[in-house]
Each structure stands twice: as structure tokens, then as C-alpha cells.
PDB file of C-alpha atoms in Angstrom:
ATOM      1  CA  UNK A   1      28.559 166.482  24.553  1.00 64.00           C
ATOM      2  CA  UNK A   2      26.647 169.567  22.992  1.00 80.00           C
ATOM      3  CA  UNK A   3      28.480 171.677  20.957  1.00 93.00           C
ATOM      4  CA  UNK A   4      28.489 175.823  20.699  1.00 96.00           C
ATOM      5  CA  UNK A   5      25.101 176.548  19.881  1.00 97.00           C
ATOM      6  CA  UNK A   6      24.594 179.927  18.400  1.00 98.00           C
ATOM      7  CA  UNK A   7      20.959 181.841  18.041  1.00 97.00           C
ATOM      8  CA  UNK A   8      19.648 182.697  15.919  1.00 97.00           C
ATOM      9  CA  UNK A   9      20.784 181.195  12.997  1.00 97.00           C
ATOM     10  CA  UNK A  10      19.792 183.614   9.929  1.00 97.00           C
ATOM     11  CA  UNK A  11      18.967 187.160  10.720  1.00 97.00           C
ATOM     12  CA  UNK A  12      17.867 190.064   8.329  1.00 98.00           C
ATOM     13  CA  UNK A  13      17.609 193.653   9.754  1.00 98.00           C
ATOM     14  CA  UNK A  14      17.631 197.059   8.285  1.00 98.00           C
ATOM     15  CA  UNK A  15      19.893 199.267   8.175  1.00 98.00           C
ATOM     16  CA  UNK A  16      20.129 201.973  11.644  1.00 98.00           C
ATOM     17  CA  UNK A  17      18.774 199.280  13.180  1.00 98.00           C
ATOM     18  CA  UNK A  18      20.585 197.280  16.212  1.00 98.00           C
ATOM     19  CA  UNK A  19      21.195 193.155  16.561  1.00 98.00           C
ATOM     20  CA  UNK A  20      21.777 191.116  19.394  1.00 98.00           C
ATOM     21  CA  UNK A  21      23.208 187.499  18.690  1.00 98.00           C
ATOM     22  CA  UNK A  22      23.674 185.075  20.984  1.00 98.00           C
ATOM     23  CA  UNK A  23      26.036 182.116  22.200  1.00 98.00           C
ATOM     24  CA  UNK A  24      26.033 179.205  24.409  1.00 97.00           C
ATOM     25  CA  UNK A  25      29.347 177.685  24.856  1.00 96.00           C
ATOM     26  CA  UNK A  26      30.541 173.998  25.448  1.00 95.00           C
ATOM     27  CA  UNK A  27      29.461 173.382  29.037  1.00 93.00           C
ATOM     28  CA  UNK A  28      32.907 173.667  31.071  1.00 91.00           C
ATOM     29  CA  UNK A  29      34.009 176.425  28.898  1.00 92.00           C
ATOM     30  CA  UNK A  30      34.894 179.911  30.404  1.00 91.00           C
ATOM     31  CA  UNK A  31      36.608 181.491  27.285  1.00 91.00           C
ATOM     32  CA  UNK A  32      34.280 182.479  24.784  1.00 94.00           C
ATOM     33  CA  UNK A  33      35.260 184.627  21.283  1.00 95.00           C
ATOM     34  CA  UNK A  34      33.341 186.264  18.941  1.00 97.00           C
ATOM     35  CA  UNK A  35      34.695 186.230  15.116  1.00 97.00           C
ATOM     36  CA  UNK A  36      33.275 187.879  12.083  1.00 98.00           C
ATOM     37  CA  UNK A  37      33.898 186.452   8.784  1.00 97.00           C
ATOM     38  CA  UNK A  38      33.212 188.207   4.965  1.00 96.00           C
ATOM     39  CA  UNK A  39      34.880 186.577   1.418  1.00 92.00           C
ATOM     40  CA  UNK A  40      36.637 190.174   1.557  1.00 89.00           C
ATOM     41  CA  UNK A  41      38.172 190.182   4.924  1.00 91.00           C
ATOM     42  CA  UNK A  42      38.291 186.771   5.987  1.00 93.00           C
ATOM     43  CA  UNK A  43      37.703 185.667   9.796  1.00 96.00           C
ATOM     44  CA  UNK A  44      38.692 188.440  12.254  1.00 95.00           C
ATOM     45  CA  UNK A  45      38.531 188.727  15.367  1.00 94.00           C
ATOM     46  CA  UNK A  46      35.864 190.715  17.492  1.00 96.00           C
ATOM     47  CA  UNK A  47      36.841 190.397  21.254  1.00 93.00           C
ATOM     48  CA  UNK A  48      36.992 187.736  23.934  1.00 93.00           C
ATOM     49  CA  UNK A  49      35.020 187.374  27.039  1.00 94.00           C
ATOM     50  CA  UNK A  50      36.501 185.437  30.411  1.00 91.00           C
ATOM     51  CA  UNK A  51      34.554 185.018  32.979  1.00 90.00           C
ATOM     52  CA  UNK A  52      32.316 187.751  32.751  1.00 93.00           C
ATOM     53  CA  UNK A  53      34.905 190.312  31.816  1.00 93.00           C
ATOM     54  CA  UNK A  54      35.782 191.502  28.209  1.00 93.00           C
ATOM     55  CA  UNK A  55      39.741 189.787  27.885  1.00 89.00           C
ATOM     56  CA  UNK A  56      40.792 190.839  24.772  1.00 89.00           C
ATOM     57  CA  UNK A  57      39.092 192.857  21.829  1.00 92.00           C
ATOM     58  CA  UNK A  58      39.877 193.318  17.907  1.00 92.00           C
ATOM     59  CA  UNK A  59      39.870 196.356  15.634  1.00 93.00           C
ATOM     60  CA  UNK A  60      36.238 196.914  15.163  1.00 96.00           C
ATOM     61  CA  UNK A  61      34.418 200.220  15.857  1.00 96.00           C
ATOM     62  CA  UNK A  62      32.629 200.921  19.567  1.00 96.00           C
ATOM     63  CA  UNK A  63      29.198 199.714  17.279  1.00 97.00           C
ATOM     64  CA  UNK A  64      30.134 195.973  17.966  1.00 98.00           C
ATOM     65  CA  UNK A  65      29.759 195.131  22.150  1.00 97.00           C
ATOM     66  CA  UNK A  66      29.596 192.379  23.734  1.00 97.00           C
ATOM     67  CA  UNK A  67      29.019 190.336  27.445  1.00 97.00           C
ATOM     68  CA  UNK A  68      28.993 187.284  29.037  1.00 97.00           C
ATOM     69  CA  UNK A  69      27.241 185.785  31.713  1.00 96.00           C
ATOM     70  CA  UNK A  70      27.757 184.047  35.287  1.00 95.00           C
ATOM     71  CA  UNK A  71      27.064 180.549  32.989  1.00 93.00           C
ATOM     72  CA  UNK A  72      29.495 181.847  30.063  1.00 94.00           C
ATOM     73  CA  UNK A  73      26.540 182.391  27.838  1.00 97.00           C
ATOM     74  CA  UNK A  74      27.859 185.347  25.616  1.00 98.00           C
ATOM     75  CA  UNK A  75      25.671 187.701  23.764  1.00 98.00           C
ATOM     76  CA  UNK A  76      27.125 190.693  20.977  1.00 98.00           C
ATOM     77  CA  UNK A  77      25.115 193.735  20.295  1.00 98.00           C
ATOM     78  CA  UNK A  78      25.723 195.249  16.795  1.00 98.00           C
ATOM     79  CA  UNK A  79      24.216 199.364  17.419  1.00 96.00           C
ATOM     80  CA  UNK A  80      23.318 201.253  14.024  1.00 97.00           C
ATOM     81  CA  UNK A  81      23.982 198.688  11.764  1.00 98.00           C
ATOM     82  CA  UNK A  82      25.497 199.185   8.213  1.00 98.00           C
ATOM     83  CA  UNK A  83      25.369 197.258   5.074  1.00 97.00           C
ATOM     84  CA  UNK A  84      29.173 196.388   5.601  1.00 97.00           C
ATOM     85  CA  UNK A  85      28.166 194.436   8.342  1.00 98.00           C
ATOM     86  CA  UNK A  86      26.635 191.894   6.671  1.00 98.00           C
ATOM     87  CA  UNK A  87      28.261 188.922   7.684  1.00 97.00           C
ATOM     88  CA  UNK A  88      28.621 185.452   9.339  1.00 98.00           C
ATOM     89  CA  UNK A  89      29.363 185.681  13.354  1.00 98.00           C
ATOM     90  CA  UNK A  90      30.586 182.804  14.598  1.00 98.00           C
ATOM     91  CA  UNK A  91      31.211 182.196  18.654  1.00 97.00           C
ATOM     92  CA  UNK A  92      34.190 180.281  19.775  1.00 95.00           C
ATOM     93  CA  UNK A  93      34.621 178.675  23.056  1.00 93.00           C
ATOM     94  CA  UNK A  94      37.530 177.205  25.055  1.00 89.00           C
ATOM     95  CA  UNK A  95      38.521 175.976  28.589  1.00 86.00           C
ATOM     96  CA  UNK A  96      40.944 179.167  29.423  1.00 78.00           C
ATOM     97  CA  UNK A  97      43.004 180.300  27.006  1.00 74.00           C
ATOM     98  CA  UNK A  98      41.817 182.237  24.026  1.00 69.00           C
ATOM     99  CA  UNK A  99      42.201 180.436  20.640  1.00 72.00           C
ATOM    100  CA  UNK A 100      43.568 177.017  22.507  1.00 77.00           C
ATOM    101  CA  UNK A 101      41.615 174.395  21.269  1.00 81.00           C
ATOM    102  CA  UNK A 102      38.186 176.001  20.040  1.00 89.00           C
ATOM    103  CA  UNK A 103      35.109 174.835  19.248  1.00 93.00           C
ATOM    104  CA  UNK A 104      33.430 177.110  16.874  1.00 96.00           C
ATOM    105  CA  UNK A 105      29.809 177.645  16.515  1.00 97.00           C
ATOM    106  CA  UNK A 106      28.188 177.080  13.065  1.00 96.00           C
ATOM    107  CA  UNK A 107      27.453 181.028  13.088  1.00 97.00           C
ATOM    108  CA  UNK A 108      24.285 183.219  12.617  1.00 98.00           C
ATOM    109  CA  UNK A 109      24.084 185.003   9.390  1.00 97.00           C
ATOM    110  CA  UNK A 110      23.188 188.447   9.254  1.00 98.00           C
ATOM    111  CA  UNK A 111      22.212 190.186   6.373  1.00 98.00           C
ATOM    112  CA  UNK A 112      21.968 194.263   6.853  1.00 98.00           C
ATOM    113  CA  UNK A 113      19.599 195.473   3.713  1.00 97.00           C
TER     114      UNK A 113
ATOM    115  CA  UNK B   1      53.231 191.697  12.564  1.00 52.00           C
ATOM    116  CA  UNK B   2      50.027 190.390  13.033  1.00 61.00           C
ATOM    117  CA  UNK B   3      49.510 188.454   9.468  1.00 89.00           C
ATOM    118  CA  UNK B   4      49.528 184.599   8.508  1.00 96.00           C
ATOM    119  CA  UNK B   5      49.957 184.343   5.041  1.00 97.00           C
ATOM    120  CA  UNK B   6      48.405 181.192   3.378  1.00 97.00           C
ATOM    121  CA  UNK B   7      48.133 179.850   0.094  1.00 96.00           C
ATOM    122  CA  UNK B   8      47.547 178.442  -2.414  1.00 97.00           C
ATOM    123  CA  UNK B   9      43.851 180.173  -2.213  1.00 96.00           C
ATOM    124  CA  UNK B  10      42.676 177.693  -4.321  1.00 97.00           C
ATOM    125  CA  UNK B  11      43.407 173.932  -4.931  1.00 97.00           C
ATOM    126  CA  UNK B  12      42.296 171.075  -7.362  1.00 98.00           C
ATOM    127  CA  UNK B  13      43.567 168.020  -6.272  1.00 98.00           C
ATOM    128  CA  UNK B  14      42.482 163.958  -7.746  1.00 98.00           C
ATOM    129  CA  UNK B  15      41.180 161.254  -5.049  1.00 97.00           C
ATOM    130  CA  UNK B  16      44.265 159.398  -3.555  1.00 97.00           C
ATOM    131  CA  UNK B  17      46.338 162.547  -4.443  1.00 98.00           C
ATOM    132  CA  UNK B  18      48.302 164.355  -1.667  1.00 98.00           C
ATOM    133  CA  UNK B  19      47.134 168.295  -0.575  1.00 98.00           C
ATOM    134  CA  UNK B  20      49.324 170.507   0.169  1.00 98.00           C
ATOM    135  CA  UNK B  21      48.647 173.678   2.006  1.00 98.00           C
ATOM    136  CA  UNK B  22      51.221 176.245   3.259  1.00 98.00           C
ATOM    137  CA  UNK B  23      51.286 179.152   5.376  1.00 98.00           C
ATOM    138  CA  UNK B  24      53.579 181.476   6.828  1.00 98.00           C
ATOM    139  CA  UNK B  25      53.882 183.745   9.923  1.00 96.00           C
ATOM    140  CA  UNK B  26      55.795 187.214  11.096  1.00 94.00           C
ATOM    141  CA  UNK B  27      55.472 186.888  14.842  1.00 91.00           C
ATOM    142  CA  UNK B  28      57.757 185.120  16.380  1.00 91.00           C
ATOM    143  CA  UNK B  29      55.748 185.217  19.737  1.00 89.00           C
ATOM    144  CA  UNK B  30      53.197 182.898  17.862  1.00 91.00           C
ATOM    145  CA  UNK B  31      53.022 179.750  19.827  1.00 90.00           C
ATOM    146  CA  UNK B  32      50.145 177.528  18.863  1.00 91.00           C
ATOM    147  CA  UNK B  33      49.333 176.470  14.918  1.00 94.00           C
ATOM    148  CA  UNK B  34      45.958 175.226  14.397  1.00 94.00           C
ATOM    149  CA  UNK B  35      44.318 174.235  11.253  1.00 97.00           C
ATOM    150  CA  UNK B  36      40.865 174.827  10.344  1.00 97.00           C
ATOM    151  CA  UNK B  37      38.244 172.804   8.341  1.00 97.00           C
ATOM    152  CA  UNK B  38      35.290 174.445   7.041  1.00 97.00           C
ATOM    153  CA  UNK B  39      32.543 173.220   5.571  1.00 96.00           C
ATOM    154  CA  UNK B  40      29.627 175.014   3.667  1.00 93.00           C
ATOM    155  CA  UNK B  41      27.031 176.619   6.245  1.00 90.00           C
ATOM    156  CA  UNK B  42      29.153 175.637   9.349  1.00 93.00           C
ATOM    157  CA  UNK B  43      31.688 176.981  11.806  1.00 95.00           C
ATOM    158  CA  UNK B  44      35.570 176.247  11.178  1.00 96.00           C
ATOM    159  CA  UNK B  45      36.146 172.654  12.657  1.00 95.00           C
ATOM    160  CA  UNK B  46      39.829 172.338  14.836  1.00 94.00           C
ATOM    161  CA  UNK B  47      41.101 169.338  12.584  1.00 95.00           C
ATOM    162  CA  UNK B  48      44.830 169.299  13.755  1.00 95.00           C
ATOM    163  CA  UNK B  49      47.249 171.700  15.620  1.00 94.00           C
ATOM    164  CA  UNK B  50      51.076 171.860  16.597  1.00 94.00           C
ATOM    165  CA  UNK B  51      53.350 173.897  18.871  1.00 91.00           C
ATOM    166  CA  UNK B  52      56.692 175.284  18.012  1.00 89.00           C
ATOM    167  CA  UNK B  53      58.443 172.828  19.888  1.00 90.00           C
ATOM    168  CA  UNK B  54      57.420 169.719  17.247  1.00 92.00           C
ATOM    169  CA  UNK B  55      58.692 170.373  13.426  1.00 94.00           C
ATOM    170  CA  UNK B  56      56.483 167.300  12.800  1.00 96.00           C
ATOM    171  CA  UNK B  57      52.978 166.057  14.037  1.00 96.00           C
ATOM    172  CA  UNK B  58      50.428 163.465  12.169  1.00 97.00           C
ATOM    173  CA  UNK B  59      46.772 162.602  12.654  1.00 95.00           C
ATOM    174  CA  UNK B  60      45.537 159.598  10.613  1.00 96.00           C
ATOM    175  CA  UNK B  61      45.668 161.223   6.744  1.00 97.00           C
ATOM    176  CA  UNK B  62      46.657 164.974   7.765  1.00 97.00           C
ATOM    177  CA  UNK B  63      49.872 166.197   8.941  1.00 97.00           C
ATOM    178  CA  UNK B  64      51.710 169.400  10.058  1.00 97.00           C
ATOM    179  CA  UNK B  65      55.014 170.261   9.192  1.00 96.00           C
ATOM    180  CA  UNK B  66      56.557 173.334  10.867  1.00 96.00           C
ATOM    181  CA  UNK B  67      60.078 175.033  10.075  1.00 95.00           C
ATOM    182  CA  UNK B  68      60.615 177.460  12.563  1.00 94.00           C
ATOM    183  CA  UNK B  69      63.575 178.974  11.366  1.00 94.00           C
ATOM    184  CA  UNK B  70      61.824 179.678   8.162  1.00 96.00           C
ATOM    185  CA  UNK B  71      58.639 180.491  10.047  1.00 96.00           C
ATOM    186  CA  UNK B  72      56.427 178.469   8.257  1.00 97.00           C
ATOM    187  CA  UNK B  73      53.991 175.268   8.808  1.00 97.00           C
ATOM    188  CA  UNK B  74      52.424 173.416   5.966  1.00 98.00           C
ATOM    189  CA  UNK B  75      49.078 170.691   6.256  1.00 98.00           C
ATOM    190  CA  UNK B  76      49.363 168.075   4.170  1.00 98.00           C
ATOM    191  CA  UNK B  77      46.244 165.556   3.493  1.00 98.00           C
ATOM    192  CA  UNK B  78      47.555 162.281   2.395  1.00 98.00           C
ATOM    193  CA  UNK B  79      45.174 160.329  -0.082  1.00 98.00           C
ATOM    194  CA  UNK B  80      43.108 162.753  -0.467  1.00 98.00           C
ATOM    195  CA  UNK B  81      38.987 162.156  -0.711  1.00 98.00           C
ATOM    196  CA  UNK B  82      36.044 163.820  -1.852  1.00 97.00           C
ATOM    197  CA  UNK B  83      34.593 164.014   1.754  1.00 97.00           C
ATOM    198  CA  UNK B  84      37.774 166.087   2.522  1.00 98.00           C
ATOM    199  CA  UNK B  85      36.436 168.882  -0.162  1.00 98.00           C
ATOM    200  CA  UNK B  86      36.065 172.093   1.747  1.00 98.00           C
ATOM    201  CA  UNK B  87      37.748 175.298   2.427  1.00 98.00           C
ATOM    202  CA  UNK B  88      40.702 174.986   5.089  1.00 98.00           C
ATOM    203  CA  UNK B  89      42.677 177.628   7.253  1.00 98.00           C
ATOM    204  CA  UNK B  90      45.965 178.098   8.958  1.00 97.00           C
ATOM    205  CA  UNK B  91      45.541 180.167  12.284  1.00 96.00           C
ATOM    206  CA  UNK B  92      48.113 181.277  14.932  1.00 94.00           C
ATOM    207  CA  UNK B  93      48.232 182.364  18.377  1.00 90.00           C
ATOM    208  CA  UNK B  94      50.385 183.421  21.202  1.00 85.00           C
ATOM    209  CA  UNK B  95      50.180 182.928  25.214  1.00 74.00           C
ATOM    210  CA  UNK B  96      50.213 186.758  26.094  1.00 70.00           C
ATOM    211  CA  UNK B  97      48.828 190.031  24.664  1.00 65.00           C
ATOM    212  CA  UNK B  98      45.778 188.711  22.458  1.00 64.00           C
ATOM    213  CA  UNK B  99      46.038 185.342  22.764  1.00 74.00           C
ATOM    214  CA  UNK B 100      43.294 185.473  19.877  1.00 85.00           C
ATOM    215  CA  UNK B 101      43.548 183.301  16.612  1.00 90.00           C
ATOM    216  CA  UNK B 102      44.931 185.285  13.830  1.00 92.00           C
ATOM    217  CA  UNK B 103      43.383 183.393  10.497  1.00 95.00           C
ATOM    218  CA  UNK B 104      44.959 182.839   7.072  1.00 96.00           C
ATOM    219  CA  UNK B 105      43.086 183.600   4.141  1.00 96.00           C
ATOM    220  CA  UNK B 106      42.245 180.179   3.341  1.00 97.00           C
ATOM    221  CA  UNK B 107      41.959 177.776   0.926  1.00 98.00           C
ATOM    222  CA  UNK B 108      39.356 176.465  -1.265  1.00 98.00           C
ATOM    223  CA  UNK B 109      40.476 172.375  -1.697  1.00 98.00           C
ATOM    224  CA  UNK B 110      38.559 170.736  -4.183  1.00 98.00           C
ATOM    225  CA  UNK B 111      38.929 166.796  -4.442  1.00 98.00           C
ATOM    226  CA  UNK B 112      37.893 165.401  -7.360  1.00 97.00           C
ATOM    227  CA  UNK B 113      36.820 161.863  -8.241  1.00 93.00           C
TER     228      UNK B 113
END
């Protein structure tokens, strides 16, 4: 079966600027989570959609956002983007509960210059 | 409250040898121990998880051992390979409140020849 696809994969932007990255979960999966992950800080946690509605969320500032859609296709927005965002985003997906048995996606890349 | 600590953050190891990765935990309200494979490029790969219930759990050459009185779960990868070369992480997660993985910092196993 397909995996998480995430889109796209690489991404340069400027700083100020704003980012929209986007995830396509397993099909069958309604849980979808968004991670960021740096060499400094490691792989934290951004927030967690369920069907449609934002489930849980992490300690990031009001710049990071996120949906998801009636098919559990997830997008996050990244508003006025900083050089400390530079990063790898990965999307995770699971049946129903949060963290139970993910599938991660292999990430998009953004570099903030 | 929140932290999994993991180490060693880095680990040399010779084919056939055994790796041995350990990580502990505050929250007793953790519930669900996953470990994480993670390969250059890609997304963290589930590769073997346990619940609190089990002290013991094997699949083929890795195994988890958890103490839960000492709050602590190790992975161990029994004759070790090349191919198993890649950075690995502990991750924890509970059934109410944020349900969200909370990472390690990982390690960095190296396998050599």
C-alpha cells in the first residue's frame, strides 16, 4: 500500500516570506501529525489533526498552522518565516490514536535564507 | 515531565556485535514505547514497540527490554550488520492529554565491517 507522501520534497524560501507543505496520509488513516526536526532540537512535535479538527498542538509560535481535509490530506502553513525555521517537516499518520503506530513521511526540507 | 532521555548519542559497534541503546522516561502516564529507525534523507521508520505491560518483547534481531520500576526501556540489535547503520530513537506516548510522541535525542549507530 502507498505510504505518507509528503510535497514538496526540498523547498527554499526567503525570509518574511510564508510556506505551505503538504501531506497525504496512508489511505485509512484519520490521525495525521506534523513534526519538525533540527540536529539542535531534535524531532518535536507541531500539532495533530483528527478528522478535520486540530487534536492536539506543540509549543511552537501562532506562525506554524495547520488543517486537514474531508480525505485526511493535511497541509501546514509556516507565516513570516525565519532562518530558525529551517528544517525537515515530516507528516505522520495513524488509524486513531496519535503516535500509535505511525508511518512517517520522508519529510520536505525547507531551507529559510 | 515531558523528556525521554536516550543515549549513548553515539555508537561504534563491529558486524555480529550486539547494540545497545537505552533510554529513560519521567512520566509515568507514558504508555506506548516505540523505537525509531532513521535513515539518511528519510522519515523515522516504526521498527519495534512495547507497552508497559511486557518487560520483554523481540522481533527477529531487535529487542525491547522495559523496567518499569526503574522507568527505563533499552533496544538491543543482536548481530549487528552494516545495513542496520543509521541513527535510531526511543519515543513515548500516553492515551490522554497529548497522546503525541515525545522523541529521544537519538543515536547515531555505526556498524562496522
Amino acid at each position: 500500500k502507498a505510504g505518507v507522501t509528503q510535497t514538496p520534497r526540498y523547498l527554499i524560501k526567503t525570509r518574511g516570506q510564508q510556506v505551505t507543505l503538504s501531506c497525504s496520509p496512508i489511505s485509512g488513516h484519520r490521525s495525521v501529525s506534523w513534526y519538525q526536526q533540527t540536529p539542535g532540537q531534535g524531532l518535536q512535535f507541531l500539532f495533530e489533526y483528527f478528522s478535520e479538527t486540530q487534536r492536539n498542538k506543540g509549543n511552537f509560535p501562532g506562525r506554524f498552522s495547520g488543517r486537514q481535509f474531508s480525505n485526511s490530506r493535511s497541509e501546514m502553513n509556516v507565516s513570516t518565516l525565519e532562518l530558525g525555521d529551517s528544517a525537515l517537516y515530516l507528516c505522520a499518520s495513524s488509524r486513531d490514536r496519535a503516535g500509535y503506530g505511525y508511518t512517517f513521511g520522508s519529510g520536505t526540507r525547507l531551507t529559510v535564507v | 515531565q515531558q523528556q525521554v532521555k536516550q543515549s549513548p548519542q553515539s555508537l561504534i559497534v563491529q558486524k555480529g556485535g550486539i547494540s545497545i541503546i537505552n533510554c529513560a522516561y519521567e512520566n509515568t502516564a507514558f504508555d506506548y514505547f516505540p523505537w525509531y529507525q532513521q535513515f539518511p534523507g528519510k522519515g523515522p521508520a516504526l521498527l519495534i514497540a512495547i507497552r508497559p505491560d511486557v518487560s520483554e518483547k523481540k522481533e527477529g534481531r531487535f529487542t525491547i527490554s522495559f523496567n518499569k520500576s526503574a522507568k527505563q526501556f533499552s533496544l538491543h540489535i543482536m548481530d549487528s550488520q552494516p545495513g542496520d547503520s543509521a541513527t535510531y530513537f526511543c519515543a513515548a506516548s500516553m492515551d490522554t492529554g497529548r497522546r503525541a510522541l515525545t522523541f529521544g535525542s537519538g543515536t547515531r549507530l555505526q556498524v562496522q565491517p
